[in-house]
Short mmCIF file of N, CA and C in Angstrom, two decimals:
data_model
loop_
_atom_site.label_atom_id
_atom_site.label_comp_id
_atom_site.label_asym_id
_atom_site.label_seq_id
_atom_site.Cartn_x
_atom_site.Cartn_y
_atom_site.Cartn_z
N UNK H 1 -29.33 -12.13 -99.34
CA UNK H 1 -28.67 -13.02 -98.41
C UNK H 1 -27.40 -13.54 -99.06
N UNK H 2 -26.49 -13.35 -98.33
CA UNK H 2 -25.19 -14.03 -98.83
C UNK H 2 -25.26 -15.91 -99.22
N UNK H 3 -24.21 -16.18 -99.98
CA UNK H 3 -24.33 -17.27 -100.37
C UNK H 3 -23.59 -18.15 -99.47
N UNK H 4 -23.64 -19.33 -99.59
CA UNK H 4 -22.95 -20.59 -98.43
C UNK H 4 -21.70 -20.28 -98.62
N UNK H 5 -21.07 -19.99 -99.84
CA UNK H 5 -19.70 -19.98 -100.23
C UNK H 5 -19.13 -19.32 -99.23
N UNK H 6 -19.60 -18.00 -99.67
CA UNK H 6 -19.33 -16.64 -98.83
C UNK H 6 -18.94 -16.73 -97.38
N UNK H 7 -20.13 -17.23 -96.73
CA UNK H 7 -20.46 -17.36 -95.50
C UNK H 7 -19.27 -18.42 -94.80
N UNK H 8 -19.20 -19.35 -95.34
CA UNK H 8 -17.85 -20.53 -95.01
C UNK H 8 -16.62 -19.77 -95.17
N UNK H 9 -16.69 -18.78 -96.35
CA UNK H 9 -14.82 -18.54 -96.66
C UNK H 9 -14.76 -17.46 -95.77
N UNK H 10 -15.76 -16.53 -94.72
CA UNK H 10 -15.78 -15.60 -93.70
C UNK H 10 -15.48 -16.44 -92.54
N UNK H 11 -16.07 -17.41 -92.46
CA UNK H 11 -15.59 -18.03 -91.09
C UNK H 11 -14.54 -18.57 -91.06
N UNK H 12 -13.73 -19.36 -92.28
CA UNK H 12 -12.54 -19.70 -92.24
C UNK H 12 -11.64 -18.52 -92.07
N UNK H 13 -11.44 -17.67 -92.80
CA UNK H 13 -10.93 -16.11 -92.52
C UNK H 13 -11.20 -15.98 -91.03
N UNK H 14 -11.91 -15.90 -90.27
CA UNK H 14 -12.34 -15.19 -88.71
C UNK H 14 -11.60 -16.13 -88.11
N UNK H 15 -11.84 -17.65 -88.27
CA UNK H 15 -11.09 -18.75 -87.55
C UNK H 15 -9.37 -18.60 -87.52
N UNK H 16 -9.18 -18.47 -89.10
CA UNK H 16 -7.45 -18.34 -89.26
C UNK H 16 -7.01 -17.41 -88.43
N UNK H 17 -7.28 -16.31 -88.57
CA UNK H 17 -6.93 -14.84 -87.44
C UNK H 17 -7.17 -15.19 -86.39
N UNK H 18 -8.55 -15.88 -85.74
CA UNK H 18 -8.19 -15.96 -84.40
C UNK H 18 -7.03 -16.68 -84.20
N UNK H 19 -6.88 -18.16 -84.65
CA UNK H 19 -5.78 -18.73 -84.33
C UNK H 19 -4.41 -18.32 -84.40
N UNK H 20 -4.39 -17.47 -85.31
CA UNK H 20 -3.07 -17.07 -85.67
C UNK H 20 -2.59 -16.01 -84.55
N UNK H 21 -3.89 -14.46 -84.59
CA UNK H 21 -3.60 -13.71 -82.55
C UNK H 21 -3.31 -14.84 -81.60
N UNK H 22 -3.69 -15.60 -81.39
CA UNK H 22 -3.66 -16.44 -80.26
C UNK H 22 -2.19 -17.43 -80.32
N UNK H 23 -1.96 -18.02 -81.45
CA UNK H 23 -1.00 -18.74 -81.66
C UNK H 23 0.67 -17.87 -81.75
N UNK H 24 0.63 -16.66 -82.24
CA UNK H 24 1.95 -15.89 -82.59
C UNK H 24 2.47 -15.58 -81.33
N UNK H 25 1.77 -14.94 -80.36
CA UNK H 25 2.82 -15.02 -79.22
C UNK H 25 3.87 -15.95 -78.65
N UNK H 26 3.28 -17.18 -79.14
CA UNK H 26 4.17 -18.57 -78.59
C UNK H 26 5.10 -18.83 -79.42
N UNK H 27 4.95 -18.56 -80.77
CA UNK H 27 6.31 -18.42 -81.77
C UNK H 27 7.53 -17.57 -80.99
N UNK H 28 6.94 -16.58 -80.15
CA UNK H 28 8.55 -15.15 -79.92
C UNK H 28 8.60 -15.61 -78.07
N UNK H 29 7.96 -16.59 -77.73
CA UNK H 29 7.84 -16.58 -76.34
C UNK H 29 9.39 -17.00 -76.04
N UNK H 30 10.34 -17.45 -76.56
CA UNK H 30 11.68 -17.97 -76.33
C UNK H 30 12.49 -16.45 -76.14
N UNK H 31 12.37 -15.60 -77.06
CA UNK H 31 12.52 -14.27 -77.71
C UNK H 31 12.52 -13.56 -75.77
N UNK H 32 11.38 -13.46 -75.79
CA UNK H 32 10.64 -12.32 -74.72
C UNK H 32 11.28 -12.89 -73.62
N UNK H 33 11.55 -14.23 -72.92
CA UNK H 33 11.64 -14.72 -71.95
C UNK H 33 13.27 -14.22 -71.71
N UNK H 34 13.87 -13.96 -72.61
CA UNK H 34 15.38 -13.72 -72.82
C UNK H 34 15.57 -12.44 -72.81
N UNK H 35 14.41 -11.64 -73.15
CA UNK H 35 15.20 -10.09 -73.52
C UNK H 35 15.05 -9.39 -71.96
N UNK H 36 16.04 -7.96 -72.52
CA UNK H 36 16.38 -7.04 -70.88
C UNK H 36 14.53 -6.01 -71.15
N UNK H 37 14.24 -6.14 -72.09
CA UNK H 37 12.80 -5.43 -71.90
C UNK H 37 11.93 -5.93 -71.34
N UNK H 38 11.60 -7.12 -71.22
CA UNK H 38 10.77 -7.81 -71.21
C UNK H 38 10.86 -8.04 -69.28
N UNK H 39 12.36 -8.23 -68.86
CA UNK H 39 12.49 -7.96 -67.35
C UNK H 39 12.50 -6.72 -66.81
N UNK H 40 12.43 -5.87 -67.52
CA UNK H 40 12.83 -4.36 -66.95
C UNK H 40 11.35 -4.16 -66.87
N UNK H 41 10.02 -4.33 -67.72
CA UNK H 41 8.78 -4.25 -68.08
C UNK H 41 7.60 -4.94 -66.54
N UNK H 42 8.29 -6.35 -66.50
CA UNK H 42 8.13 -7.58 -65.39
C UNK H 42 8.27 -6.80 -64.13
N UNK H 43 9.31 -6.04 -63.80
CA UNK H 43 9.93 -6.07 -62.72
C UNK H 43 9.19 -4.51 -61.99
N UNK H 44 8.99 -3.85 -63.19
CA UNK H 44 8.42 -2.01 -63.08
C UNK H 44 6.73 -2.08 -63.24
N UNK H 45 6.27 -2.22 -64.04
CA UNK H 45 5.13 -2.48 -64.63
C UNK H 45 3.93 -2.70 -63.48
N UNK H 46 3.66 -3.97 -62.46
CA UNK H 46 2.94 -3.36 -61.53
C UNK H 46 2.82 -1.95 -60.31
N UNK H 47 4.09 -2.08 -60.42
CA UNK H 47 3.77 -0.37 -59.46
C UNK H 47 3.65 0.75 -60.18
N UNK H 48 3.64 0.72 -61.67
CA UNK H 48 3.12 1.73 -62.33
C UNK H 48 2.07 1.73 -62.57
N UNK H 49 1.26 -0.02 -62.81
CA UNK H 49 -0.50 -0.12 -63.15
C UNK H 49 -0.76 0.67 -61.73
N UNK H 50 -0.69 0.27 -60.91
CA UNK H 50 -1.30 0.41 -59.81
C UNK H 50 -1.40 2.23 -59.47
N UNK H 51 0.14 2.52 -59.93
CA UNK H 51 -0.19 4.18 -59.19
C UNK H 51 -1.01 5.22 -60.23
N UNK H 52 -1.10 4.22 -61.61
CA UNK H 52 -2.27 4.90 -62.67
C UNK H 52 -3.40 4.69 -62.12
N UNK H 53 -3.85 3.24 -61.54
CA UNK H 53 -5.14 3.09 -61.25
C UNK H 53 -5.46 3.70 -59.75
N UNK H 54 -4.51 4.44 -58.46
CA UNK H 54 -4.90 5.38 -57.89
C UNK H 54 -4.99 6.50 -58.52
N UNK H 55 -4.33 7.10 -58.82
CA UNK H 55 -4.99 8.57 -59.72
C UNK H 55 -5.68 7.81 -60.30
N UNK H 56 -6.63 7.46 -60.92
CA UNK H 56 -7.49 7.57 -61.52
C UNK H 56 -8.84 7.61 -60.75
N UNK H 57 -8.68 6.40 -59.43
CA UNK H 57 -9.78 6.39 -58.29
C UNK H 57 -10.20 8.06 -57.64
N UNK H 58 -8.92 8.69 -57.45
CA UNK H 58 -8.51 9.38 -56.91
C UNK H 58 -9.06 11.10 -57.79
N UNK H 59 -9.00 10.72 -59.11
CA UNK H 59 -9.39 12.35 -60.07
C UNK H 59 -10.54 12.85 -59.68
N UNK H 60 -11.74 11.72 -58.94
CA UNK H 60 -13.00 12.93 -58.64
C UNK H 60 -13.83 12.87 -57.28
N UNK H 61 -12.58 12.98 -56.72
CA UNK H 61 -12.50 12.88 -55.07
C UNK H 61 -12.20 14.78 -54.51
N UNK H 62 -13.46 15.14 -53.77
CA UNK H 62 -13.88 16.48 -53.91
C UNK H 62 -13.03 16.55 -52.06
N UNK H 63 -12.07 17.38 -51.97
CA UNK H 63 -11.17 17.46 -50.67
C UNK H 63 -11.64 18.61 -50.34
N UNK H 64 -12.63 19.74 -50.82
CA UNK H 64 -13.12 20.47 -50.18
C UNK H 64 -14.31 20.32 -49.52
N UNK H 65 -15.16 19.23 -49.45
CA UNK H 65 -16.32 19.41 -48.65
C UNK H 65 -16.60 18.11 -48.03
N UNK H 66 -17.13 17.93 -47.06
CA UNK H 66 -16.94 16.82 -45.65
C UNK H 66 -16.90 14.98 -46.78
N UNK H 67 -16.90 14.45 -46.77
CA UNK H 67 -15.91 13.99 -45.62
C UNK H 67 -14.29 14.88 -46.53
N UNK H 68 -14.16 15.37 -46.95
CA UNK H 68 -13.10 15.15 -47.41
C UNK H 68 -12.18 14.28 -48.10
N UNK H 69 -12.22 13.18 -48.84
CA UNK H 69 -11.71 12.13 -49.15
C UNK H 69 -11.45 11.21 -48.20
N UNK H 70 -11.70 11.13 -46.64
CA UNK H 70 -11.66 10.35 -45.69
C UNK H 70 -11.83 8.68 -46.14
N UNK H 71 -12.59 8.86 -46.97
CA UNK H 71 -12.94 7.16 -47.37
C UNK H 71 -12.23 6.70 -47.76
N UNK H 72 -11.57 7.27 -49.17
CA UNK H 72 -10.47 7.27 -50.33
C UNK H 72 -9.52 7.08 -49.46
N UNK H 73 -8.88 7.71 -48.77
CA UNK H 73 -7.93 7.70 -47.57
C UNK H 73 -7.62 6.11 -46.89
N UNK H 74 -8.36 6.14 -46.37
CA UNK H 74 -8.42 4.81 -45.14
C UNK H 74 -8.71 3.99 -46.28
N UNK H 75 -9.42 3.21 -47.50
CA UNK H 75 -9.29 2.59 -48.38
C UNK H 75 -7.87 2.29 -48.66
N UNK H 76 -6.85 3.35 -49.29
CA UNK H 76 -5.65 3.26 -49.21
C UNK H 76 -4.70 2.84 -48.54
N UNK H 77 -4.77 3.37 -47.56
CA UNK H 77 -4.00 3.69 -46.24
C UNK H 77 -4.02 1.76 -45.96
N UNK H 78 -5.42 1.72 -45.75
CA UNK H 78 -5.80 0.04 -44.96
C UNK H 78 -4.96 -0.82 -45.93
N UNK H 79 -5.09 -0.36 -47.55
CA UNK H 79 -4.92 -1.26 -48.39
C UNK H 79 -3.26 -1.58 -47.88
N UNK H 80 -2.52 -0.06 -48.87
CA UNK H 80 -0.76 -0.42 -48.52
C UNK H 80 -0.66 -0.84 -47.06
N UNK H 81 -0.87 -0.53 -46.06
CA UNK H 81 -0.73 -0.86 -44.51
C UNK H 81 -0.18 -2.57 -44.66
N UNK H 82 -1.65 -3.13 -45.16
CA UNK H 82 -1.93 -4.31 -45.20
C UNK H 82 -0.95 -5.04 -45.72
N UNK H 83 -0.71 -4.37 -46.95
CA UNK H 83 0.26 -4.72 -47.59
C UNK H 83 1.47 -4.94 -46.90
N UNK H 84 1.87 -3.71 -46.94
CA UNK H 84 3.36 -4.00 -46.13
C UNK H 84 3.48 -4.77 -44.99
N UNK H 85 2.42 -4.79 -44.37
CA UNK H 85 2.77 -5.85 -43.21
C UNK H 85 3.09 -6.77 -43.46
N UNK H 86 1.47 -7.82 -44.29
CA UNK H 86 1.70 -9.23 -44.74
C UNK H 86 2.04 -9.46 -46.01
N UNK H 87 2.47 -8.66 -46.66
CA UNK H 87 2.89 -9.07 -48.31
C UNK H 87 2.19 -9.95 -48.51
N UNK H 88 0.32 -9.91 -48.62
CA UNK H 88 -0.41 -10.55 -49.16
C UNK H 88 -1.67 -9.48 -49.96
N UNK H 89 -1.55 -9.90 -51.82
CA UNK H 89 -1.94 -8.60 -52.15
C UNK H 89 -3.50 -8.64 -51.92
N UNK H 90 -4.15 -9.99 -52.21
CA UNK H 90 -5.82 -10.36 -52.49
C UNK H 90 -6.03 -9.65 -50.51
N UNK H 91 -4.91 -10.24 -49.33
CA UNK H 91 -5.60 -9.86 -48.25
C UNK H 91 -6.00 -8.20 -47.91
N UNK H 92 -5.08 -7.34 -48.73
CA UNK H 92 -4.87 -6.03 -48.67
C UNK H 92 -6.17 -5.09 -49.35
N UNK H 93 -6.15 -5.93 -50.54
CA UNK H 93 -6.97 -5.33 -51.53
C UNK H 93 -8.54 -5.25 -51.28
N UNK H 94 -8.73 -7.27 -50.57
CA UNK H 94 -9.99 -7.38 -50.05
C UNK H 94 -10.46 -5.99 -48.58
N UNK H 95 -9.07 -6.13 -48.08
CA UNK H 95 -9.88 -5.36 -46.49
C UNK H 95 -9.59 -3.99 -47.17
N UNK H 96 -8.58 -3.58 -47.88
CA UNK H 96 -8.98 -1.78 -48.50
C UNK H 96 -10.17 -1.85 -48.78
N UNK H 97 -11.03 -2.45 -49.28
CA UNK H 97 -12.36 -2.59 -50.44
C UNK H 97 -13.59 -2.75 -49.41
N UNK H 98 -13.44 -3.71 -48.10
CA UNK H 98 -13.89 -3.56 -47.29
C UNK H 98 -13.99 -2.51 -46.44
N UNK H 99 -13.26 -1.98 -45.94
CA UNK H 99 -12.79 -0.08 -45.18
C UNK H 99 -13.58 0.46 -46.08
N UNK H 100 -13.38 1.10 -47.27
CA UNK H 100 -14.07 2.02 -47.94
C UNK H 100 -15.12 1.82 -48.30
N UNK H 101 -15.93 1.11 -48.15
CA UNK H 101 -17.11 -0.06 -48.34
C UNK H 101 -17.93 0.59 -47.11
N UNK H 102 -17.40 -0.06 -46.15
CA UNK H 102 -17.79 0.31 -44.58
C UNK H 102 -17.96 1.90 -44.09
N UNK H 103 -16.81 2.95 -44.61
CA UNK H 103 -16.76 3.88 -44.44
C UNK H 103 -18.00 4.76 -45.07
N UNK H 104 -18.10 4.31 -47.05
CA UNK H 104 -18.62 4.93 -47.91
C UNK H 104 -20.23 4.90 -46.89
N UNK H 105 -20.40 3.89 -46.15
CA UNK H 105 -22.36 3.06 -45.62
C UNK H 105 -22.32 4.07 -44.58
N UNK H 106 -21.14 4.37 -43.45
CA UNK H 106 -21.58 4.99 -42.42
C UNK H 106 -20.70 6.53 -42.14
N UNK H 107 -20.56 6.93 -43.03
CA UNK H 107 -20.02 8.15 -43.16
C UNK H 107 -21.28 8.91 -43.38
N UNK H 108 -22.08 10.11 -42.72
CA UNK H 108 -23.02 9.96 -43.21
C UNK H 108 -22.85 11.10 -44.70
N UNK H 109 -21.68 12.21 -44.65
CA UNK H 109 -21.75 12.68 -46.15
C UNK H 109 -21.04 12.38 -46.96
N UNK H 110 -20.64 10.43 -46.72
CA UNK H 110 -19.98 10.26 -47.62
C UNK H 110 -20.63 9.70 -49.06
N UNK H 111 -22.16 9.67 -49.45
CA UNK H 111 -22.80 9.44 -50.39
C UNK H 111 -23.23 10.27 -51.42
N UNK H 112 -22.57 11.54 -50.88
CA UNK H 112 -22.36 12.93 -51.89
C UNK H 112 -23.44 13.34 -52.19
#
């Protein structure tokens, strides 16, 4: 069994690092708020998460046999629709999630 010493100068060590990950961003936050990366990143950055995280929904979605991706589809479709109408993202996201939800229950080969 390790000794008390030990055991205290590990947790001070684990403590310092956390604080320090947690604390260093706020040292360069003046830095970041100013630079052209940091807006170019801001400004691009969700419509790139987002069109990674369709392909990715999207990689094992089988378009040769019934439904065809029909679900995947109207999930989408409902989601951006939504979107663009009301430029509200939680309302878009909730009723895409709902559609494909609804679709996946009464589609009947959509449970693969």
């Amino acid at each position: 069994m390790p000794s008390t010493g030990y055991i205290v100068s590990a947790l001070v060590i684990v403590a310092g690092i956390t604080f320090a990950l947690r604390a260093v961003p706020f040292a360069f936050l003046g830095r970041l708020r100013s630079s052209h990366v940091t807006a170019f990143l801001s400004q691009h950055m969700p419509a790139g998460i987002m069109v990674i995280l369709v392909i990715y929904l999207l990689r094992g979605v089988d378009v040769t046999t019934s439904p065809y991706g029909l679900t995947e589809a109207t999930g989408i479709a409902v989601t951006a629709g939504l979107y663009l109408w009301r430029r509200n993202v939680l309302l878009s996201i909730f009723a895409g999630t709902a559609a494909y939800v609804l679709l996946l229950h009464f589609l009947p080969a959509a449970h693969g």
